[in-house]
CSV table of C-alpha atoms in Angstrom, one decimal:
chain,number,residue,atom,x,y,z
K,1,UNK,CA,93.6,137.2,113.1
K,2,UNK,CA,95.5,135.5,110.3
K,3,UNK,CA,99.0,134.2,110.5
K,4,UNK,CA,101.5,134.0,107.6
K,5,UNK,CA,102.0,130.7,105.9
K,6,UNK,CA,105.2,129.1,107.5
K,7,UNK,CA,106.4,127.8,104.1
K,8,UNK,CA,106.0,131.3,102.7
K,9,UNK,CA,108.1,132.7,105.5
K,10,UNK,CA,110.8,130.2,104.9
K,11,UNK,CA,110.9,131.0,101.2
K,12,UNK,CA,111.1,134.7,101.9
K,13,UNK,CA,114.0,134.1,104.4
K,14,UNK,CA,115.9,132.1,101.8
K,15,UNK,CA,115.4,134.8,99.2
K,16,UNK,CA,116.6,137.4,101.6
K,17,UNK,CA,119.8,135.4,102.4
K,18,UNK,CA,120.6,134.8,98.8
K,19,UNK,CA,120.5,138.6,97.9
K,20,UNK,CA,123.9,138.7,99.6
K,21,UNK,CA,125.7,135.5,98.6
K,22,UNK,CA,128.7,136.3,100.9
K,23,UNK,CA,126.3,136.6,103.9
K,24,UNK,CA,124.5,133.4,103.0
K,25,UNK,CA,127.8,131.5,102.9
K,26,UNK,CA,128.9,133.1,106.2
K,27,UNK,CA,125.9,131.9,108.2
K,28,UNK,CA,125.9,128.3,107.0
K,29,UNK,CA,127.7,127.1,110.2
K,30,UNK,CA,124.9,128.7,112.3
K,31,UNK,CA,122.0,127.7,109.9
K,32,UNK,CA,119.4,125.3,111.5
K,33,UNK,CA,119.4,121.9,109.9
K,34,UNK,CA,115.7,122.4,108.8
K,35,UNK,CA,116.7,125.4,106.6
K,36,UNK,CA,119.4,123.6,104.6
K,37,UNK,CA,117.0,121.9,102.0
K,38,UNK,CA,114.9,125.0,101.2
K,39,UNK,CA,118.0,127.3,101.0
K,40,UNK,CA,119.7,124.7,98.7
K,41,UNK,CA,116.6,124.6,96.4
K,42,UNK,CA,116.5,128.4,96.3
K,43,UNK,CA,120.3,128.6,95.5
K,44,UNK,CA,119.9,125.8,92.8
K,45,UNK,CA,117.0,127.7,91.2
K,46,UNK,CA,119.1,130.9,91.0
K,47,UNK,CA,122.2,128.9,90.0
K,48,UNK,CA,124.3,130.4,92.8
K,49,UNK,CA,127.3,128.0,92.3
K,50,UNK,CA,129.4,129.5,95.1
K,51,UNK,CA,126.7,129.0,97.7
K,52,UNK,CA,126.0,125.5,96.5
K,53,UNK,CA,129.6,124.6,96.7
K,54,UNK,CA,129.8,125.7,100.3
K,55,UNK,CA,126.5,124.1,101.2
K,56,UNK,CA,127.7,120.7,99.9
K,57,UNK,CA,130.7,121.1,102.3
K,58,UNK,CA,128.3,121.9,105.2
K,59,UNK,CA,125.5,119.5,104.2
K,60,UNK,CA,124.2,118.1,107.5
K,61,UNK,CA,122.6,114.9,106.0
K,62,UNK,CA,124.1,111.7,104.7
K,63,UNK,CA,122.3,112.0,101.3
K,64,UNK,CA,122.1,114.8,98.8
K,65,UNK,CA,119.7,114.0,95.9
K,66,UNK,CA,120.8,116.8,93.6
K,67,UNK,CA,119.6,115.0,90.4
K,68,UNK,CA,116.0,115.2,91.6
K,69,UNK,CA,116.1,119.0,91.0
K,70,UNK,CA,117.3,118.7,87.5
K,71,UNK,CA,115.0,118.9,84.5
K,72,UNK,CA,115.4,117.1,81.2
K,73,UNK,CA,117.0,118.9,78.2
K,74,UNK,CA,118.7,121.5,80.4
K,75,UNK,CA,122.4,121.9,81.2
K,76,UNK,CA,123.5,121.9,84.8
K,77,UNK,CA,127.3,121.6,84.3
K,78,UNK,CA,128.2,124.6,86.5
K,79,UNK,CA,126.0,123.3,89.3
K,80,UNK,CA,127.4,119.8,89.1
K,81,UNK,CA,130.9,121.2,89.0
K,82,UNK,CA,130.3,123.2,92.1
K,83,UNK,CA,128.9,120.2,93.9
K,84,UNK,CA,131.9,118.1,93.0
K,85,UNK,CA,134.3,120.9,94.0
K,86,UNK,CA,132.6,120.9,97.3
K,87,UNK,CA,133.2,117.2,97.7
K,88,UNK,CA,136.8,117.8,96.7
K,89,UNK,CA,137.3,120.3,99.5
K,90,UNK,CA,135.8,118.0,102.1
K,91,UNK,CA,137.9,115.1,101.0
K,92,UNK,CA,141.1,117.2,101.1
K,93,UNK,CA,140.7,118.2,104.8
K,94,UNK,CA,142.8,116.3,107.2
K,95,UNK,CA,140.5,117.0,110.1
K,96,UNK,CA,136.9,116.0,109.5
K,97,UNK,CA,134.4,118.9,109.9
K,98,UNK,CA,132.1,118.6,112.9
K,99,UNK,CA,128.9,118.7,110.8
K,100,UNK,CA,130.2,116.4,108.0
K,101,UNK,CA,127.6,113.7,107.4
K,102,UNK,CA,127.5,113.6,103.6
K,103,UNK,CA,128.1,110.1,102.2
K,104,UNK,CA,126.2,110.1,98.9
K,105,UNK,CA,125.8,112.8,96.2
K,106,UNK,CA,123.1,111.5,93.9
K,107,UNK,CA,123.0,113.0,90.4
K,108,UNK,CA,120.5,110.5,89.0
K,109,UNK,CA,117.3,112.0,87.6
K,110,UNK,CA,115.2,109.5,89.5
K,111,UNK,CA,116.8,110.4,92.8
K,112,UNK,CA,114.6,110.7,95.9
K,113,UNK,CA,112.0,113.3,95.0
K,114,UNK,CA,110.4,113.0,98.4
K,115,UNK,CA,113.5,114.5,100.1
K,116,UNK,CA,112.7,117.9,98.7
K,117,UNK,CA,108.9,117.8,99.2
K,118,UNK,CA,108.8,116.3,102.7
K,119,UNK,CA,109.3,119.7,104.3
K,120,UNK,CA,105.5,120.3,104.1
K,121,UNK,CA,105.0,117.3,106.3
K,122,UNK,CA,105.7,116.5,110.0
K,123,UNK,CA,109.1,116.6,111.6
K,124,UNK,CA,108.9,112.8,112.2
K,125,UNK,CA,108.4,112.2,108.5
K,126,UNK,CA,111.4,114.5,107.8
K,127,UNK,CA,113.6,112.5,110.1
K,128,UNK,CA,112.7,109.2,108.5
K,129,UNK,CA,113.9,110.5,105.1
K,130,UNK,CA,116.9,112.5,106.2
K,131,UNK,CA,118.4,109.9,108.5
K,132,UNK,CA,117.4,106.7,106.8
K,133,UNK,CA,120.4,104.8,108.2
K,134,UNK,CA,118.8,105.0,111.6
K,135,UNK,CA,115.5,103.5,110.5
K,136,UNK,CA,116.7,100.0,110.1
K,137,UNK,CA,119.8,97.9,110.8
K,138,UNK,CA,122.7,98.4,108.3
K,139,UNK,CA,122.9,96.0,105.5
K,140,UNK,CA,125.5,95.7,102.8
K,141,UNK,CA,124.7,98.0,99.8
K,142,UNK,CA,121.6,99.3,101.5
K,143,UNK,CA,119.4,101.3,99.1
K,144,UNK,CA,117.8,104.7,99.7
K,145,UNK,CA,114.3,104.3,98.4
K,146,UNK,CA,114.3,103.4,94.6
K,147,UNK,CA,117.3,105.6,93.6
K,148,UNK,CA,119.9,102.8,93.9
K,149,UNK,CA,122.0,104.9,96.2
K,150,UNK,CA,123.0,103.3,99.5
K,151,UNK,CA,124.2,104.6,102.8
K,152,UNK,CA,127.0,103.1,104.8
K,153,UNK,CA,128.5,104.0,108.2
K,154,UNK,CA,130.3,107.3,108.0
K,155,UNK,CA,133.8,107.1,106.5
K,156,UNK,CA,136.4,109.3,104.8
K,157,UNK,CA,135.2,108.3,101.4
K,158,UNK,CA,132.1,109.3,99.5
K,159,UNK,CA,130.0,108.1,96.5
K,160,UNK,CA,128.7,109.9,93.5
K,161,UNK,CA,125.7,108.3,91.7
K,162,UNK,CA,125.0,109.1,88.1
K,163,UNK,CA,123.1,107.6,85.1
K,164,UNK,CA,126.0,106.9,82.8
K,165,UNK,CA,125.7,106.7,79.0
K,166,UNK,CA,128.9,105.4,77.3
K,167,UNK,CA,128.7,106.1,73.6
K,168,UNK,CA,131.0,107.0,70.7
K,169,UNK,CA,133.0,110.2,71.1
K,170,UNK,CA,133.9,112.3,74.1
K,171,UNK,CA,131.7,112.1,77.2
K,172,UNK,CA,129.8,115.3,78.1
K,173,UNK,CA,131.5,118.0,80.2
K,174,UNK,CA,129.9,116.9,83.5
K,175,UNK,CA,131.0,113.3,83.1
K,176,UNK,CA,134.5,114.3,82.0
K,177,UNK,CA,134.8,116.6,85.1
K,178,UNK,CA,133.5,113.8,87.4
K,179,UNK,CA,136.1,111.4,86.0
K,180,UNK,CA,138.8,113.9,86.5
K,181,UNK,CA,137.8,114.4,90.2
K,182,UNK,CA,137.6,110.6,90.8
K,183,UNK,CA,141.1,110.2,89.4
K,184,UNK,CA,142.3,113.1,91.7
K,185,UNK,CA,140.7,111.6,94.8
K,186,UNK,CA,141.4,107.9,93.9
K,187,UNK,CA,140.1,105.7,96.7
K,188,UNK,CA,138.2,108.5,98.4
K,189,UNK,CA,135.6,109.4,95.7
K,190,UNK,CA,133.7,106.4,94.2
K,191,UNK,CA,131.8,106.5,90.9
K,192,UNK,CA,128.5,104.6,91.3
K,193,UNK,CA,125.9,104.1,88.6
K,194,UNK,CA,122.3,103.0,89.1
K,195,UNK,CA,121.6,103.0,85.3
K,196,UNK,CA,124.3,102.2,82.8
K,197,UNK,CA,123.8,102.4,79.0
K,198,UNK,CA,126.5,101.4,76.5
K,199,UNK,CA,126.4,101.9,72.8
K,200,UNK,CA,130.2,101.7,72.1
K,201,UNK,CA,132.9,99.5,73.6
K,202,UNK,CA,135.8,101.8,72.8
K,203,UNK,CA,138.9,101.6,74.8
K,204,UNK,CA,138.0,105.0,76.3
K,205,UNK,CA,134.7,103.6,77.5
K,206,UNK,CA,136.3,100.5,78.9
K,207,UNK,CA,138.7,102.7,80.9
K,208,UNK,CA,135.6,104.6,82.3
K,209,UNK,CA,133.9,101.3,83.0
K,210,UNK,CA,136.9,100.2,85.1
K,211,UNK,CA,136.3,103.2,87.4
K,212,UNK,CA,132.6,102.3,88.1
K,213,UNK,CA,131.7,100.5,91.3
K,214,UNK,CA,130.1,97.7,89.3
K,215,UNK,CA,128.0,96.3,92.2
K,216,UNK,CA,126.1,99.7,92.2
K,217,UNK,CA,124.7,99.0,88.7
K,218,UNK,CA,121.0,97.9,88.8
K,219,UNK,CA,120.0,98.7,85.2
K,220,UNK,CA,122.2,97.8,82.2
K,221,UNK,CA,121.5,98.4,78.5
K,222,UNK,CA,124.1,97.4,76.0
K,223,UNK,CA,122.9,98.3,72.5
K,224,UNK,CA,125.9,97.5,70.4
K,225,UNK,CA,126.6,95.4,67.3
K,226,UNK,CA,129.1,93.0,68.9
K,227,UNK,CA,131.9,90.9,67.5
K,228,UNK,CA,132.8,88.1,69.8
K,229,UNK,CA,136.2,89.6,70.5
K,230,UNK,CA,134.6,92.8,71.9
K,231,UNK,CA,132.1,90.8,73.8
K,232,UNK,CA,134.9,88.8,75.4
K,233,UNK,CA,136.4,92.1,76.7
K,234,UNK,CA,133.2,93.3,78.2
K,235,UNK,CA,131.7,90.1,79.7
K,236,UNK,CA,134.0,89.9,82.8
K,237,UNK,CA,132.5,93.3,83.9
K,238,UNK,CA,129.0,91.9,83.7
K,239,UNK,CA,129.7,89.2,86.3
K,240,UNK,CA,130.8,91.9,88.8
K,241,UNK,CA,127.4,93.6,88.7
K,242,UNK,CA,126.0,91.5,91.6
K,243,UNK,CA,123.0,93.9,92.2
K,244,UNK,CA,121.9,94.0,88.6
K,245,UNK,CA,118.1,93.9,88.3
K,246,UNK,CA,117.6,94.6,84.6
K,247,UNK,CA,119.8,93.6,81.6
K,248,UNK,CA,119.3,94.3,78.0
K,249,UNK,CA,121.9,92.9,75.6
K,250,UNK,CA,121.7,93.1,71.8
K,251,UNK,CA,123.2,92.1,68.5
K,252,UNK,CA,126.0,89.6,69.2
K,253,UNK,CA,127.1,88.1,65.9
K,254,UNK,CA,129.2,85.0,65.4
K,255,UNK,CA,131.7,84.5,62.6
K,256,UNK,CA,131.1,81.5,60.3
K,257,UNK,CA,134.9,80.8,60.7
K,258,UNK,CA,134.7,80.1,64.4
K,259,UNK,CA,135.5,76.6,65.5
K,260,UNK,CA,133.2,74.5,67.8
K,261,UNK,CA,135.8,74.7,70.5
K,262,UNK,CA,135.9,78.5,70.3
K,263,UNK,CA,132.1,78.7,70.3
K,264,UNK,CA,131.9,76.5,73.4
K,265,UNK,CA,134.5,78.7,75.1
K,266,UNK,CA,132.6,81.9,74.3
K,267,UNK,CA,129.3,80.4,75.5
K,268,UNK,CA,130.7,79.2,78.8
K,269,UNK,CA,132.3,82.5,79.5
K,270,UNK,CA,129.1,84.4,78.6
K,271,UNK,CA,126.6,82.2,80.5
K,272,UNK,CA,128.8,81.8,83.6
K,273,UNK,CA,128.5,85.5,84.4
K,274,UNK,CA,124.8,85.0,85.2
K,275,UNK,CA,125.7,82.9,88.2
K,276,UNK,CA,126.7,86.2,90.0
K,277,UNK,CA,123.5,88.0,89.0
K,278,UNK,CA,121.4,87.0,92.1
K,279,UNK,CA,118.9,89.9,91.9
K,280,UNK,CA,118.2,89.8,88.1
K,281,UNK,CA,114.4,90.3,87.4
K,282,UNK,CA,114.3,91.5,83.8
K,283,UNK,CA,116.3,90.0,81.0
K,284,UNK,CA,116.1,91.1,77.4
K,285,UNK,CA,118.3,89.4,74.7
K,286,UNK,CA,117.9,90.6,71.1
K,287,UNK,CA,119.7,89.1,68.2
K,288,UNK,CA,122.1,87.0,70.3
K,289,UNK,CA,123.7,84.4,68.0
K,290,UNK,CA,125.3,82.5,70.9
K,291,UNK,CA,121.9,81.3,72.2
K,292,UNK,CA,121.1,78.7,69.5
K,293,UNK,CA,121.5,75.2,71.0
K,294,UNK,CA,122.9,76.8,74.2
K,295,UNK,CA,119.9,78.4,75.9
K,296,UNK,CA,119.8,75.7,78.5
K,297,UNK,CA,123.2,76.7,79.7
K,298,UNK,CA,122.1,80.3,80.3
K,299,UNK,CA,118.8,79.2,82.0
K,300,UNK,CA,120.7,77.0,84.4
K,301,UNK,CA,122.8,79.9,85.5
K,302,UNK,CA,119.9,82.1,86.4
K,303,UNK,CA,119.6,82.2,90.2
K,304,UNK,CA,116.1,83.7,90.6
K,305,UNK,CA,112.7,83.7,88.9
K,306,UNK,CA,112.4,86.4,86.3
K,307,UNK,CA,109.5,89.0,86.0
K,308,UNK,CA,110.4,90.0,82.5
K,309,UNK,CA,111.9,87.8,79.8
K,310,UNK,CA,112.4,89.0,76.2
K,311,UNK,CA,114.3,86.7,73.7
K,312,UNK,CA,113.8,88.4,70.4
K,313,UNK,CA,115.1,88.0,66.8
K,314,UNK,CA,117.1,85.0,67.9
K,315,UNK,CA,117.5,81.5,66.3
K,316,UNK,CA,116.4,78.9,68.7
K,317,UNK,CA,116.3,75.1,68.2
K,318,UNK,CA,113.4,73.0,69.3
K,319,UNK,CA,115.6,71.8,72.2
K,320,UNK,CA,116.1,75.4,73.3
K,321,UNK,CA,112.3,76.0,73.3
K,322,UNK,CA,111.8,72.8,75.3
K,323,UNK,CA,114.3,73.9,77.9
K,324,UNK,CA,112.7,77.4,78.0
K,325,UNK,CA,109.3,75.9,78.7
K,326,UNK,CA,110.7,73.7,81.5
K,327,UNK,CA,112.9,76.1,83.4
K,328,UNK,CA,111.8,77.2,86.9
K,329,UNK,CA,112.6,80.8,86.1
K,330,UNK,CA,109.4,81.4,84.0
K,331,UNK,CA,106.9,80.5,86.6
K,332,UNK,CA,106.5,84.1,87.8
K,333,UNK,CA,106.8,85.9,84.5
K,334,UNK,CA,104.8,89.1,84.1
K,335,UNK,CA,106.1,90.2,80.7
K,336,UNK,CA,107.1,87.7,78.0
K,337,UNK,CA,108.3,88.6,74.5
K,338,UNK,CA,109.5,86.1,71.9
K,339,UNK,CA,109.1,88.4,68.9
K,340,UNK,CA,111.0,87.3,65.8
K,341,UNK,CA,111.6,83.8,67.2
K,342,UNK,CA,110.3,80.8,65.2
K,343,UNK,CA,108.2,79.0,67.8
K,344,UNK,CA,106.8,76.2,65.7
K,345,UNK,CA,109.8,74.5,64.2
K,346,UNK,CA,108.3,71.1,64.8
K,347,UNK,CA,105.6,71.4,67.3
K,348,UNK,CA,103.8,74.1,69.3
K,349,UNK,CA,103.9,72.0,72.5
K,350,UNK,CA,106.9,73.9,74.1
K,351,UNK,CA,104.9,77.2,73.6
K,352,UNK,CA,101.9,75.6,75.2
K,353,UNK,CA,103.8,74.4,78.2
K,354,UNK,CA,105.6,77.8,78.6
K,355,UNK,CA,102.3,79.8,78.6
K,356,UNK,CA,100.7,77.3,80.9
K,357,UNK,CA,103.5,77.7,83.5
K,358,UNK,CA,103.3,81.5,83.3
K,359,UNK,CA,99.5,81.7,83.1
K,360,UNK,CA,98.9,82.8,86.7
K,361,UNK,CA,101.2,85.9,86.5
K,362,UNK,CA,101.5,86.8,82.8
K,363,UNK,CA,100.4,90.4,82.0
K,364,UNK,CA,102.0,91.3,78.7
K,365,UNK,CA,102.6,88.8,75.9
K,366,UNK,CA,104.4,89.6,72.6
K,367,UNK,CA,104.4,86.8,69.9
K,368,UNK,CA,105.0,89.0,66.9
K,369,UNK,CA,106.4,87.3,63.8
K,370,UNK,CA,106.9,83.9,65.4
K,371,UNK,CA,105.6,81.8,62.4
K,372,UNK,CA,102.5,80.8,64.3
K,373,UNK,CA,99.8,79.5,62.0
K,374,UNK,CA,96.1,78.7,62.6
K,375,UNK,CA,96.5,75.2,64.1
K,376,UNK,CA,99.3,76.4,66.4
K,377,UNK,CA,97.2,79.4,67.6
K,378,UNK,CA,94.2,77.2,68.1
K,379,UNK,CA,96.2,74.9,70.4
K,380,UNK,CA,97.1,77.8,72.7
K,381,UNK,CA,93.7,79.4,72.9
K,382,UNK,CA,92.5,77.5,76.0
K,383,UNK,CA,95.7,78.4,77.8
K,384,UNK,CA,95.3,82.1,76.9
K,385,UNK,CA,91.8,82.1,78.3
K,386,UNK,CA,93.4,81.1,81.7
K,387,UNK,CA,95.9,84.0,81.7
K,388,UNK,CA,93.8,85.9,84.2
K,389,UNK,CA,96.3,88.8,84.6
K,390,UNK,CA,96.8,89.4,80.9
K,391,UNK,CA,96.5,93.1,80.0
K,392,UNK,CA,98.1,93.3,76.5
K,393,UNK,CA,98.5,90.7,73.7
K,394,UNK,CA,100.4,91.2,70.5
K,395,UNK,CA,100.9,88.6,67.8
K,396,UNK,CA,101.4,90.6,64.5
K,397,UNK,CA,103.1,89.2,61.5
K,398,UNK,CA,101.7,85.6,61.9
K,399,UNK,CA,99.6,84.0,59.1
K,400,UNK,CA,96.2,83.8,60.9
K,401,UNK,CA,92.8,83.5,59.4
K,402,UNK,CA,89.7,85.5,60.4
K,403,UNK,CA,88.0,82.4,61.9
K,404,UNK,CA,90.9,82.1,64.4
K,405,UNK,CA,90.7,85.8,65.3
K,406,UNK,CA,87.1,85.4,66.1
K,407,UNK,CA,87.8,82.3,68.1
K,408,UNK,CA,90.5,84.2,70.0
K,409,UNK,CA,88.1,87.0,70.8
K,410,UNK,CA,85.6,84.5,72.3
K,411,UNK,CA,88.3,82.8,74.4
K,412,UNK,CA,89.7,86.0,75.8
K,413,UNK,CA,86.5,88.0,76.3
K,414,UNK,CA,86.3,86.9,79.9
K,415,UNK,CA,89.8,88.2,80.8
K,416,UNK,CA,88.7,91.4,82.7
K,417,UNK,CA,92.2,92.9,82.7
K,418,UNK,CA,92.8,92.5,78.9
K,419,UNK,CA,92.5,95.9,77.4
K,420,UNK,CA,94.7,95.9,74.2
K,421,UNK,CA,95.1,93.3,71.5
K,422,UNK,CA,97.3,93.9,68.5
K,423,UNK,CA,96.4,91.3,65.9
K,424,UNK,CA,97.8,90.5,62.4
K,425,UNK,CA,96.0,91.4,59.3
K,426,UNK,CA,94.1,88.2,58.5
K,427,UNK,CA,94.9,86.1,55.5
K,428,UNK,CA,91.5,86.9,53.8
K,429,UNK,CA,92.6,90.5,53.6
K,430,UNK,CA,95.4,89.8,51.0
K,431,UNK,CA,94.8,89.6,47.3
K,432,UNK,CA,98.3,88.3,46.7
K,433,UNK,CA,100.4,86.1,48.9
K,434,UNK,CA,103.3,88.6,49.2
K,435,UNK,CA,101.3,91.8,48.6
K,436,UNK,CA,99.6,94.4,50.7
K,437,UNK,CA,96.2,93.9,52.4
K,438,UNK,CA,93.1,95.3,50.7
K,439,UNK,CA,92.0,98.2,52.8
K,440,UNK,CA,88.3,97.6,52.1
K,441,UNK,CA,88.4,94.0,53.3
K,442,UNK,CA,90.5,95.1,56.4
K,443,UNK,CA,87.8,97.6,57.3
K,444,UNK,CA,85.2,94.9,57.2
K,445,UNK,CA,87.4,92.7,59.5
K,446,UNK,CA,87.8,95.5,62.0
K,447,UNK,CA,84.1,96.3,61.9
K,448,UNK,CA,83.2,92.6,62.5
K,449,UNK,CA,85.5,92.4,65.6
K,450,UNK,CA,84.1,95.7,67.0
K,451,UNK,CA,80.6,94.3,66.6
K,452,UNK,CA,81.6,91.1,68.4
K,453,UNK,CA,83.1,93.1,71.3
K,454,UNK,CA,79.9,95.1,71.5
K,455,UNK,CA,77.7,92.0,71.5
K,456,UNK,CA,79.8,90.2,74.1
K,457,UNK,CA,79.8,93.2,76.5
K,458,UNK,CA,83.4,94.5,76.1
K,459,UNK,CA,83.1,97.6,73.9
K,460,UNK,CA,86.0,99.3,75.7
K,461,UNK,CA,88.5,96.6,74.8
K,462,UNK,CA,90.9,97.9,72.0
K,463,UNK,CA,91.6,95.6,69.1
K,464,UNK,CA,93.7,96.9,66.3
K,465,UNK,CA,95.6,95.3,63.4
K,466,UNK,CA,99.1,95.8,62.1
K,467,UNK,CA,101.0,94.5,59.0
K,468,UNK,CA,104.2,95.3,57.3
K,469,UNK,CA,104.2,97.0,53.9
K,470,UNK,CA,105.4,94.6,51.2
K,471,UNK,CA,107.3,97.5,49.6
K,472,UNK,CA,109.1,99.4,52.4
K,473,UNK,CA,108.7,97.2,55.4
K,474,UNK,CA,107.1,99.8,57.6
K,475,UNK,CA,104.1,98.9,59.7
K,476,UNK,CA,100.6,100.0,58.8
K,477,UNK,CA,97.9,100.1,61.5
K,478,UNK,CA,94.1,100.0,61.5
K,479,UNK,CA,92.3,101.3,64.5
K,480,UNK,CA,89.6,102.0,63.4
K,481,UNK,CA,90.9,104.1,60.5
K,482,UNK,CA,94.1,103.1,58.6
K,483,UNK,CA,97.4,104.7,59.5
K,484,UNK,CA,99.4,104.1,56.3
K,485,UNK,CA,103.0,104.2,55.2
K,486,UNK,CA,104.0,106.5,52.3
K,487,UNK,CA,103.8,103.7,49.8
K,488,UNK,CA,100.0,103.5,50.3
K,489,UNK,CA,99.6,107.2,50.4
K,490,UNK,CA,101.4,107.7,47.0
K,491,UNK,CA,98.9,105.3,45.2
């Protein structure tokens, strides 16, 4: 005798309920806790906004990861509006409903996916996900898995987590509606943001930023072209992001008319914010004019060792490079990018020291367009051979000869994790100093390196070259056939 699949029976029950939306809403008070998630998923799939609004009000768990159900490139404004309206009804009630446990509505796309799939598991595993506050003692700003949302003891206020993108123009309809609700429920509904991306620092965006619970931000990308006056307005908010783990900041320009006193003031204000970032693990600074001759001030303010450090397209002095190589914060680096930074102003010694200190943990290394020449690269080869965790190495745009490339291959062939090397077109491939490489010579170079990899027992390691077109600036690649820009193709 065969028995029906329990999951199939639950799905059929949910479908039956949703055929009469009024009936589905009416039975929510009597609905077993275990049926709430599958019924919610079914209502979400059918976009039954009224049912979803009522289910949010009756939600029997502290956490609702609505964002985990949303797919990219689709609009869910009506569903989000229904969920926010449900929160609004809850927060308007003077007497707290008996079943009210909801504390966090999570609209982030990386919200807890396991919440919705755990129903195929055991009841004990369900309880560990649905009541995470009981699994361990309460801590300030406790996270729920990797979503960034945290649970606190039950209170009259609630939090809404979103991934927020502040750009030019009016925010999308869902963000606008959320801002409206937060203003209506000031002090009761809190805007939290695990990932914050900013490409415009307009007054409208600054007003929205003031509404964000800044200690909820864990990932911050600021891709603007900054004047120092705009940076000065934004920087105080950075220091309030005490749980920030990843920071990307780009394109801070400095006027030639600025005085030394003003420059020192801006640098002090900027670097002092990092004293509050006690959880920072990834730091990317691209085109930051403030760093020259002041990198040591920033490094002294970092409170924890970094896993990722990218200082790219910046002017750094030899003293800056020396401080970088000596700081304690690089000893546990996994990813290091110094692309577009001149590393051999006087000596390659700071680079040698830096790589030596990170050699035990370094996995990805990017030294593109750093002005490294044959003698500089030869000096770091023994250190590269000791980077036992290295998986990718890129050093395009440096004037390197074929002899040094072959030497590099021999030094790194024993690195079992190294799988990809992106190397510059060697000097011998150019017929003119500022011209484009000769494709026939480049083919011979690539064939020679492939032969060496075969002979040395690493045929699966990928080596490919890249160079910038002297006419348009686009990159051309060779692996094993050329991938050319339009300039080459029009010849």
